[in-house]
Amino acid sequence: MPITLWRNATLATMDAHIDGAYGLLHRHDVLVNQGYITDIQPTGRLSADTVIELNESLITPSLIDSHTHLAFGGSRAGEWERRQNGESYQAISAAGGGINATVRATRNSSAADLYALSEKRLQNYMDEGVGLIEIKSGYGLNLEDERKCLQIATELSEKHHIAVSRTLLSAHAIPPEYKGRADDYLQVVIDDIMPTLWQEGLFECVDVFCENVGFTLAQTEKLFQAASALGIPIKGHTEQLSLLGGSALVAKYQGWSADHVEYLDEAGVVAMAQHGTVANLLPGAFYFLRETQKPPIELFRQHGVPMAVASDFNPGTSPFASLRLAMNMACVQFGLTPLEAWQGVTVHAARALRREHDFGALKIGKPAHFNVWDTDSPVDILYELGRPFLKQRVIHGEHQLRRTQD
């Protein structure tokens, strides 16, 4: 791999040690050798055999989506149309719709078909400059189909120019064959699904939907205890619809992130701050479900809880395979500043996935994971949605043109 000089760029380093918003550096060069950033200097001080002239175009770290449900079968667009036409969710669910429809479609999809669907969705993220994405299971809800979804997440990373963080979300819902027997299903997750797939190396973290329509606080803790005994990191869908104490429980078990957190109280925020748990904000679901209870943004700021921003792409509550849209929504709906939104998809998202050594900021010594944009302002990226600002994606120093420019 040749030594490459990316010359005369505007750098949004996202490095907190550099004064000013975004860690911005004007008219700087980036030297890349063997997939790593080896130097950053004002333009004119560095040289290399391969030089890419940028004319002050913007370089940022690769974007990171720290919460998606990318691998699932089927579509629920028809259900959404029915709801828009006045039919209730309860009626749709009683007729076989809702999450069980996705579980059924995922189980009935061959691995090849499910991979093809997931690959198309993933391309949207790569076209937006995402270099690291989290993909959860959670629509198989048995050993065979949870394995299938996680294997697809692994294969996507192996075949494409993107890193994937894989999460086991078998405790997402109660499968139809265990209706009314949540404890029995959870025991299957604890005794069979989780240890088997962990032993097979198919995931990095375990997740749970802790909510009044999901798993109780006691059930969630039982799962966390079992995960901890195996040395498995945890995270949680918590405080989306009600205040159950799930976020504080995630923090108690040193969880990576608490996600949604709209109904979180100050005690939960304090617990997250004490244990280094990231608040993962998911404005897509807030928008799509027409929610009104916003996450406690001021409390997160006050107590120094890092805020990640993610798309939460899924078929039921956030059918948006767009991290740029999530950034905009986080500002418009939750009141984040553009800087906070950028931190939410770089440094704080990297922390939420425990990948901060490789992703999140432009620094000497870190892998060369970055984007080149057709602008010199970070704000443009989340302001003018629909415009294809991305010029190049660079992962491990290897650059690719955006698909529409190939």
CSV table of C-alpha atoms in Angstrom, one decimal:
chain,number,residue,atom,x,y,z
A,1,MET,CA,0.0,0.0,0.0
A,2,PRO,CA,1.6,3.3,-1.1
A,3,ILE,CA,2.2,6.2,1.3
A,4,THR,CA,-0.5,8.7,0.5
A,5,LEU,CA,-0.8,12.4,1.2
A,6,TRP,CA,-4.2,13.9,1.4
A,7,ARG,CA,-3.3,17.6,0.8
A,8,ASN,CA,-4.9,20.9,1.6
A,9,ALA,CA,-8.0,19.7,3.5
A,10,THR,CA,-10.3,21.2,6.1
A,11,LEU,CA,-10.1,18.7,9.0
A,12,ALA,CA,-12.9,18.2,11.5
A,13,THR,CA,-10.7,16.0,13.7
A,14,MET,CA,-13.3,15.6,16.5
A,15,ASP,CA,-10.2,15.7,18.8
A,16,ALA,CA,-11.1,17.3,22.1
A,17,HIS,CA,-7.5,18.3,22.6
A,18,ILE,CA,-7.7,20.7,19.7
A,19,ASP,CA,-9.3,24.1,20.5
A,20,GLY,CA,-12.5,25.1,18.8
A,21,ALA,CA,-15.6,23.3,17.6
A,22,TYR,CA,-15.1,20.0,15.8
A,23,GLY,CA,-11.4,20.2,16.4
A,24,LEU,CA,-11.3,22.1,13.2
A,25,LEU,CA,-8.0,22.5,11.3
A,26,HIS,CA,-7.9,24.6,8.1
A,27,ARG,CA,-5.5,23.9,5.2
A,28,HIS,CA,-3.9,20.8,6.7
A,29,ASP,CA,-2.4,17.6,5.2
A,30,VAL,CA,-3.0,14.0,6.3
A,31,LEU,CA,-0.3,11.4,5.7
A,32,VAL,CA,-1.4,7.8,5.6
A,33,ASN,CA,1.0,4.8,5.6
A,34,GLN,CA,0.0,1.1,5.9
A,35,GLY,CA,-3.5,2.0,6.8
A,36,TYR,CA,-2.7,4.4,9.6
A,37,ILE,CA,-2.6,8.2,10.0
A,38,THR,CA,1.1,8.9,10.5
A,39,ASP,CA,1.2,12.6,10.5
A,40,ILE,CA,-1.1,15.7,10.4
A,41,GLN,CA,0.6,19.0,9.5
A,42,PRO,CA,-0.2,22.4,7.9
A,43,THR,CA,-0.2,22.2,4.2
A,44,GLY,CA,3.2,22.3,2.6
A,45,ARG,CA,5.3,20.5,5.3
A,46,LEU,CA,4.7,16.9,4.1
A,47,SER,CA,5.4,15.0,0.9
A,48,ALA,CA,4.6,11.6,-0.5
A,49,ASP,CA,4.8,9.7,-3.9
A,50,THR,CA,1.0,9.6,-4.0
A,51,VAL,CA,-0.8,13.0,-3.4
A,52,ILE,CA,-4.5,13.6,-3.5
A,53,GLU,CA,-5.3,17.3,-3.8
A,54,LEU,CA,-8.4,18.2,-1.8
A,55,ASN,CA,-8.6,22.0,-2.3
A,56,GLU,CA,-9.9,22.5,1.2
A,57,SER,CA,-12.6,19.9,1.0
A,58,LEU,CA,-13.7,18.6,4.4
A,59,ILE,CA,-12.3,15.5,6.0
A,60,THR,CA,-14.1,14.0,9.0
A,61,PRO,CA,-13.8,10.7,10.8
A,62,SER,CA,-15.9,7.9,9.4
A,63,LEU,CA,-19.5,8.0,10.6
A,64,ILE,CA,-20.6,5.4,13.1
A,65,ASP,CA,-24.2,4.1,13.5
A,66,SER,CA,-24.2,2.5,17.0
A,67,HIS,CA,-27.8,1.0,16.9
A,68,THR,CA,-29.4,-0.8,14.0
A,69,HIS,CA,-31.6,-3.8,13.4
A,70,LEU,CA,-30.4,-4.2,9.8
A,71,ALA,CA,-30.8,-8.0,9.3
A,72,PHE,CA,-34.5,-8.9,9.0
A,73,GLY,CA,-36.9,-10.4,6.5
A,74,GLY,CA,-39.9,-8.9,4.8
A,75,SER,CA,-41.4,-5.4,5.0
A,76,ARG,CA,-44.1,-3.8,7.2
A,77,ALA,CA,-44.8,-0.9,4.9
A,78,GLY,CA,-48.3,-2.3,4.3
A,79,GLU,CA,-49.0,-2.3,8.0
A,80,TRP,CA,-47.9,1.3,8.2
A,81,GLU,CA,-50.3,2.2,5.4
A,82,ARG,CA,-53.1,0.4,7.3
A,83,ARG,CA,-52.3,2.4,10.4
A,84,GLN,CA,-52.3,5.6,8.4
A,85,ASN,CA,-55.7,4.6,7.1
A,86,GLY,CA,-57.0,4.4,10.7
A,87,GLU,CA,-56.6,0.7,11.6
A,88,SER,CA,-55.3,0.2,15.1
A,89,TYR,CA,-51.9,-1.5,15.9
A,90,GLN,CA,-53.8,-3.9,18.2
A,91,ALA,CA,-56.0,-5.1,15.3
A,92,ILE,CA,-53.1,-5.4,13.0
A,93,SER,CA,-51.1,-7.4,15.6
A,94,ALA,CA,-54.1,-9.7,16.3
A,95,ALA,CA,-54.2,-10.5,12.6
A,96,GLY,CA,-50.6,-11.6,12.7
A,97,GLY,CA,-48.9,-8.3,12.1
A,98,GLY,CA,-46.4,-6.4,14.3
A,99,ILE,CA,-43.1,-7.8,15.4
A,100,ASN,CA,-44.3,-11.4,14.9
A,101,ALA,CA,-44.7,-10.7,11.2
A,102,THR,CA,-41.1,-9.8,11.0
A,103,VAL,CA,-40.1,-12.8,13.0
A,104,ARG,CA,-42.0,-15.0,10.7
A,105,ALA,CA,-40.5,-13.4,7.6
A,106,THR,CA,-37.0,-13.6,9.0
A,107,ARG,CA,-37.4,-17.3,9.9
A,108,ASN,CA,-38.8,-18.1,6.5
A,109,SER,CA,-36.1,-16.2,4.6
A,110,SER,CA,-33.1,-18.2,3.3
A,111,ALA,CA,-29.7,-17.0,4.4
A,112,ALA,CA,-29.0,-16.0,0.8
A,113,ASP,CA,-32.2,-13.9,0.5
A,114,LEU,CA,-31.7,-12.3,3.9
A,115,TYR,CA,-28.1,-11.5,3.0
A,116,ALA,CA,-29.3,-9.8,-0.2
A,117,LEU,CA,-31.8,-7.7,1.6
A,118,SER,CA,-29.3,-6.7,4.3
A,119,GLU,CA,-26.7,-5.9,1.7
A,120,LYS,CA,-28.9,-3.4,-0.1
A,121,ARG,CA,-29.7,-1.7,3.2
A,122,LEU,CA,-26.1,-1.5,4.1
A,123,GLN,CA,-25.2,0.2,0.9
A,124,ASN,CA,-27.3,3.2,2.0
A,125,TYR,CA,-25.1,3.6,5.0
A,126,MET,CA,-21.9,3.3,3.1
A,127,ASP,CA,-23.1,5.9,0.6
A,128,GLU,CA,-23.5,8.2,3.6
A,129,GLY,CA,-20.0,7.7,4.8
A,130,VAL,CA,-20.6,5.1,7.6
A,131,GLY,CA,-17.5,3.2,8.4
A,132,LEU,CA,-18.6,1.3,11.4
A,133,ILE,CA,-22.2,0.0,12.0
A,134,GLU,CA,-23.8,-2.0,14.8
A,135,ILE,CA,-26.1,-4.8,13.6
A,136,LYS,CA,-28.4,-6.6,16.1
A,137,SER,CA,-30.1,-10.0,15.9
A,138,GLY,CA,-33.6,-10.1,17.5
A,139,TYR,CA,-36.0,-11.2,14.7
A,140,GLY,CA,-35.0,-14.9,14.7
A,141,LEU,CA,-35.8,-15.6,18.4
A,142,ASN,CA,-34.5,-19.1,18.3
A,143,LEU,CA,-31.0,-20.5,18.1
A,144,GLU,CA,-31.0,-21.3,14.4
A,145,ASP,CA,-32.4,-18.0,13.1
A,146,GLU,CA,-30.5,-15.8,15.6
A,147,ARG,CA,-27.3,-17.5,14.4
A,148,LYS,CA,-28.4,-16.9,10.8
A,149,CYS,CA,-28.8,-13.2,11.4
A,150,LEU,CA,-25.4,-12.8,13.2
A,151,GLN,CA,-23.6,-14.8,10.5
A,152,ILE,CA,-25.1,-12.4,7.9
A,153,ALA,CA,-23.7,-9.5,9.9
A,154,THR,CA,-20.3,-11.2,9.9
A,155,GLU,CA,-20.4,-11.8,6.2
A,156,LEU,CA,-21.4,-8.2,5.4
A,157,SER,CA,-18.3,-7.0,7.2
A,158,GLU,CA,-16.1,-9.5,5.5
A,159,LYS,CA,-17.3,-8.7,2.0
A,160,HIS,CA,-17.7,-4.9,2.2
A,161,HIS,CA,-15.6,-1.9,3.0
A,162,ILE,CA,-17.1,-1.4,6.5
A,163,ALA,CA,-16.6,-2.6,10.1
A,164,VAL,CA,-19.6,-4.3,11.8
A,165,SER,CA,-20.2,-4.6,15.6
A,166,ARG,CA,-22.6,-7.5,16.2
A,167,THR,CA,-25.1,-7.6,19.1
A,168,LEU,CA,-27.2,-10.5,20.3
A,169,LEU,CA,-30.8,-9.2,20.9
A,170,SER,CA,-32.6,-12.5,21.5
A,171,ALA,CA,-34.4,-10.9,24.4
A,172,HIS,CA,-36.2,-8.6,22.0
A,173,ALA,CA,-39.7,-10.0,22.2
A,174,ILE,CA,-41.5,-13.2,23.2
A,175,PRO,CA,-41.7,-15.5,20.2
A,176,PRO,CA,-45.2,-16.8,19.3
A,177,GLU,CA,-44.4,-20.3,20.4
A,178,TYR,CA,-43.7,-19.0,23.9
A,179,LYS,CA,-46.7,-16.6,24.2
A,180,GLY,CA,-47.5,-16.1,27.8
A,181,ARG,CA,-44.3,-17.8,28.9
A,182,ALA,CA,-41.7,-15.1,29.0
A,183,ASP,CA,-39.7,-16.7,31.8
A,184,ASP,CA,-39.5,-20.0,29.9
A,185,TYR,CA,-38.2,-18.2,26.7
A,186,LEU,CA,-35.7,-16.1,28.7
A,187,GLN,CA,-34.3,-19.3,30.2
A,188,VAL,CA,-33.8,-20.6,26.6
A,189,VAL,CA,-31.9,-17.5,25.8
A,190,ILE,CA,-29.8,-17.8,29.0
A,191,ASP,CA,-29.1,-21.6,28.8
A,192,ASP,CA,-28.9,-22.2,25.0
A,193,ILE,CA,-28.9,-19.2,22.6
A,194,MET,CA,-26.5,-16.8,24.4
A,195,PRO,CA,-23.8,-19.3,25.5
A,196,THR,CA,-23.8,-21.2,22.2
A,197,LEU,CA,-23.5,-18.1,19.9
A,198,TRP,CA,-21.0,-16.5,22.3
A,199,GLN,CA,-18.9,-19.7,22.1
A,200,GLU,CA,-19.1,-19.5,18.3
A,201,GLY,CA,-17.8,-15.9,18.4
A,202,LEU,CA,-20.8,-14.4,16.6
A,203,PHE,CA,-21.4,-11.4,18.8
A,204,GLU,CA,-19.7,-8.9,21.0
A,205,CYS,CA,-22.4,-7.6,23.3
A,206,VAL,CA,-25.8,-8.7,24.5
A,207,ASP,CA,-28.9,-6.5,24.4
A,208,VAL,CA,-32.4,-6.6,25.9
A,209,PHE,CA,-35.7,-4.7,25.5
A,210,CYS,CA,-36.5,-3.8,29.1
A,211,GLU,CA,-39.9,-2.3,28.9
A,212,ASN,CA,-43.5,-2.9,30.0
A,213,VAL,CA,-44.2,-4.5,26.6
A,214,GLY,CA,-40.9,-6.4,26.7
A,215,PHE,CA,-38.9,-7.9,29.6
A,216,THR,CA,-39.3,-6.8,33.2
A,217,LEU,CA,-36.5,-5.3,35.3
A,218,ALA,CA,-36.1,-8.6,37.2
A,219,GLN,CA,-35.9,-10.6,33.9
A,220,THR,CA,-33.4,-8.1,32.5
A,221,GLU,CA,-31.2,-8.5,35.6
A,222,LYS,CA,-31.4,-12.2,35.3
A,223,LEU,CA,-30.1,-12.0,31.8
A,224,PHE,CA,-27.3,-9.5,32.8
A,225,GLN,CA,-26.2,-11.8,35.6
A,226,ALA,CA,-25.9,-14.7,33.2
A,227,ALA,CA,-24.1,-12.6,30.6
A,228,SER,CA,-21.7,-11.3,33.3
A,229,ALA,CA,-20.9,-14.8,34.4
A,230,LEU,CA,-19.8,-15.6,30.9
A,231,GLY,CA,-17.8,-12.3,30.5
A,232,ILE,CA,-20.2,-10.9,28.0
A,233,PRO,CA,-20.7,-7.1,27.8
A,234,ILE,CA,-24.2,-5.8,28.0
A,235,LYS,CA,-26.3,-2.9,26.8
A,236,GLY,CA,-30.1,-2.2,26.8
A,237,HIS,CA,-33.2,-0.8,25.2
A,238,THR,CA,-34.4,1.2,28.2
A,239,GLU,CA,-36.8,3.9,29.3
A,240,GLN,CA,-38.3,4.2,25.8
A,241,LEU,CA,-42.0,4.0,26.9
A,242,SER,CA,-41.8,4.2,30.7
A,243,LEU,CA,-39.5,4.6,33.7
A,244,LEU,CA,-38.6,1.1,34.9
A,245,GLY,CA,-35.0,1.7,36.0
A,246,GLY,CA,-33.5,-0.2,33.2
A,247,SER,CA,-30.8,2.4,32.4
A,248,ALA,CA,-29.5,2.4,35.9
A,249,LEU,CA,-29.4,-1.4,35.8
A,250,VAL,CA,-27.4,-1.3,32.6
A,251,ALA,CA,-25.0,1.1,34.3
A,252,LYS,CA,-24.8,-1.2,37.4
A,253,TYR,CA,-23.5,-3.9,35.1
A,254,GLN,CA,-21.0,-1.6,33.4
A,255,GLY,CA,-23.1,-1.6,30.3
A,256,TRP,CA,-21.8,0.0,27.1
A,257,SER,CA,-25.0,2.0,26.4
A,258,ALA,CA,-28.5,2.7,27.4
A,259,ASP,CA,-30.6,3.3,24.3
A,260,HIS,CA,-33.8,5.4,23.7
A,261,VAL,CA,-33.9,6.7,27.3
A,262,GLU,CA,-36.8,9.1,26.7
A,263,TYR,CA,-38.3,8.5,30.2
A,264,LEU,CA,-35.0,8.5,32.1
A,265,ASP,CA,-34.9,10.3,35.4
A,266,GLU,CA,-31.9,12.1,37.1
A,267,ALA,CA,-31.1,9.1,39.3
A,268,GLY,CA,-30.6,7.0,36.1
A,269,VAL,CA,-28.5,9.8,34.5
A,270,VAL,CA,-26.3,9.9,37.6
A,271,ALA,CA,-25.9,6.1,37.5
A,272,MET,CA,-24.9,6.2,33.9
A,273,ALA,CA,-22.4,9.0,34.5
A,274,GLN,CA,-20.8,7.1,37.4
A,275,HIS,CA,-20.3,4.0,35.4
A,276,GLY,CA,-19.4,5.4,32.0
A,277,THR,CA,-22.5,4.3,30.2
A,278,VAL,CA,-23.3,6.1,26.9
A,279,ALA,CA,-26.8,7.5,26.2
A,280,ASN,CA,-27.7,6.3,22.8
A,281,LEU,CA,-30.3,8.7,21.3
A,282,LEU,CA,-32.7,7.3,18.7
A,283,PRO,CA,-34.7,10.1,17.2
A,284,GLY,CA,-36.1,8.0,14.3
A,285,ALA,CA,-38.4,6.0,16.5
A,286,PHE,CA,-39.4,9.1,18.4
A,287,TYR,CA,-40.4,10.7,15.1
A,288,PHE,CA,-42.1,7.6,13.6
A,289,LEU,CA,-44.1,6.8,16.7
A,290,ARG,CA,-45.1,10.5,17.2
A,291,GLU,CA,-43.8,10.4,20.8
A,292,THR,CA,-43.7,13.6,22.9
A,293,GLN,CA,-41.4,12.6,25.9
A,294,LYS,CA,-37.9,13.7,25.0
A,295,PRO,CA,-34.7,12.3,26.4
A,296,PRO,CA,-33.3,14.4,29.3
A,297,ILE,CA,-30.7,16.2,27.2
A,298,GLU,CA,-29.9,18.9,29.8
A,299,LEU,CA,-29.3,16.3,32.5
A,300,PHE,CA,-26.9,14.4,30.2
A,301,ARG,CA,-25.0,17.7,29.7
A,302,GLN,CA,-25.1,18.6,33.3
A,303,HIS,CA,-23.7,15.2,34.5
A,304,GLY,CA,-21.3,14.7,31.6
A,305,VAL,CA,-23.0,11.6,30.0
A,306,PRO,CA,-21.8,11.2,26.4
A,307,MET,CA,-24.6,11.2,23.9
A,308,ALA,CA,-24.4,8.9,20.8
A,309,VAL,CA,-26.9,9.3,17.9
A,310,ALA,CA,-28.1,6.3,15.9
A,311,SER,CA,-30.6,5.5,13.2
A,312,ASP,CA,-32.3,2.6,15.0
A,313,PHE,CA,-33.1,1.2,11.5
A,314,ASN,CA,-35.9,-1.4,12.0
A,315,PRO,CA,-39.1,-2.4,10.2
A,316,GLY,CA,-41.6,-1.4,12.9
A,317,THR,CA,-40.6,1.9,14.5
A,318,SER,CA,-37.7,3.5,12.5
A,319,PRO,CA,-37.6,2.4,8.9
A,320,PHE,CA,-34.8,4.9,8.0
A,321,ALA,CA,-31.5,3.6,6.8
A,322,SER,CA,-29.9,7.1,7.1
A,323,LEU,CA,-27.6,8.3,9.8
A,324,ARG,CA,-27.5,11.8,8.4
A,325,LEU,CA,-31.3,11.9,8.9
A,326,ALA,CA,-30.9,10.8,12.5
A,327,MET,CA,-28.3,13.6,13.0
A,328,ASN,CA,-30.7,16.2,11.7
A,329,MET,CA,-33.6,14.7,13.8
A,330,ALA,CA,-31.5,14.7,16.9
A,331,CYS,CA,-31.0,18.5,16.5
A,332,VAL,CA,-34.5,19.4,15.4
A,333,GLN,CA,-36.4,17.1,17.8
A,334,PHE,CA,-34.1,16.7,20.8
A,335,GLY,CA,-32.3,20.0,20.8
A,336,LEU,CA,-28.8,18.8,20.2
A,337,THR,CA,-26.3,21.3,18.7
A,338,PRO,CA,-24.8,20.3,15.4
A,339,LEU,CA,-21.5,19.7,17.2
A,340,GLU,CA,-23.2,17.3,19.7
A,341,ALA,CA,-24.8,15.5,16.7
A,342,TRP,CA,-21.4,15.1,15.1
A,343,GLN,CA,-19.9,13.9,18.4
A,344,GLY,CA,-22.8,11.5,18.6
A,345,VAL,CA,-21.8,9.7,15.4
A,346,THR,CA,-18.1,9.8,15.9
A,347,VAL,CA,-16.4,10.0,19.3
A,348,HIS,CA,-19.4,9.1,21.4
A,349,ALA,CA,-20.7,6.4,19.0
A,350,ALA,CA,-17.2,4.8,19.1
A,351,ARG,CA,-17.4,4.8,22.9
A,352,ALA,CA,-20.9,3.2,22.8
A,353,LEU,CA,-19.4,0.3,20.8
A,354,ARG,CA,-16.1,0.3,22.6
A,355,ARG,CA,-14.2,0.9,19.4
A,356,GLU,CA,-12.7,4.3,20.4
A,357,HIS,CA,-9.1,3.0,19.8
A,358,ASP,CA,-9.9,2.6,16.1
A,359,PHE,CA,-12.8,5.0,15.3
A,360,GLY,CA,-14.2,8.3,16.3
A,361,ALA,CA,-11.4,10.9,15.7
A,362,LEU,CA,-8.6,11.9,13.4
A,363,LYS,CA,-5.4,11.5,15.3
A,364,ILE,CA,-1.8,10.5,14.5
A,365,GLY,CA,-1.5,6.7,15.2
A,366,LYS,CA,-5.1,5.8,14.6
A,367,PRO,CA,-6.3,3.8,11.7
A,368,ALA,CA,-7.1,5.9,8.6
A,369,HIS,CA,-10.9,5.7,8.8
A,370,PHE,CA,-12.3,8.9,7.4
A,371,ASN,CA,-14.5,10.6,4.8
A,372,VAL,CA,-13.9,13.3,2.2
A,373,TRP,CA,-16.9,15.6,1.7
A,374,ASP,CA,-17.8,18.1,-1.0
A,375,THR,CA,-17.9,21.0,1.4
A,376,ASP,CA,-15.7,22.7,4.0
A,377,SER,CA,-18.4,22.9,6.7
A,378,PRO,CA,-19.5,20.0,9.0
A,379,VAL,CA,-22.9,21.6,9.5
A,380,ASP,CA,-23.8,21.1,5.8
A,381,ILE,CA,-23.7,17.3,6.2
A,382,LEU,CA,-26.7,17.3,8.6
A,383,TYR,CA,-28.4,20.4,7.3
A,384,GLU,CA,-28.9,19.8,3.6
A,385,LEU,CA,-30.3,16.3,3.5
A,386,GLY,CA,-30.5,14.6,0.1
A,387,ARG,CA,-27.5,16.3,-1.3
A,388,PRO,CA,-24.7,13.7,-1.9
A,389,PHE,CA,-21.8,15.5,-0.2
A,390,LEU,CA,-19.7,12.4,0.2
A,391,LYS,CA,-16.8,12.2,-2.2
A,392,GLN,CA,-14.7,9.3,-0.8
A,393,ARG,CA,-14.8,6.8,2.0
A,394,VAL,CA,-11.5,5.7,3.4
A,395,ILE,CA,-11.2,2.6,5.6
A,396,HIS,CA,-7.7,1.4,6.7
A,397,GLY,CA,-6.3,3.9,4.2
A,398,GLU,CA,-8.1,2.4,1.2
A,399,HIS,CA,-10.4,4.8,-0.5
A,400,GLN,CA,-13.5,4.2,-2.5
A,401,LEU,CA,-15.5,6.7,-4.5
A,402,ARG,CA,-19.1,7.1,-3.5
A,403,ARG,CA,-21.2,4.5,-5.4
A,404,THR,CA,-23.1,7.1,-7.5
A,405,GLN,CA,-19.7,8.4,-8.7
A,406,ASP,CA,-18.2,5.0,-9.6
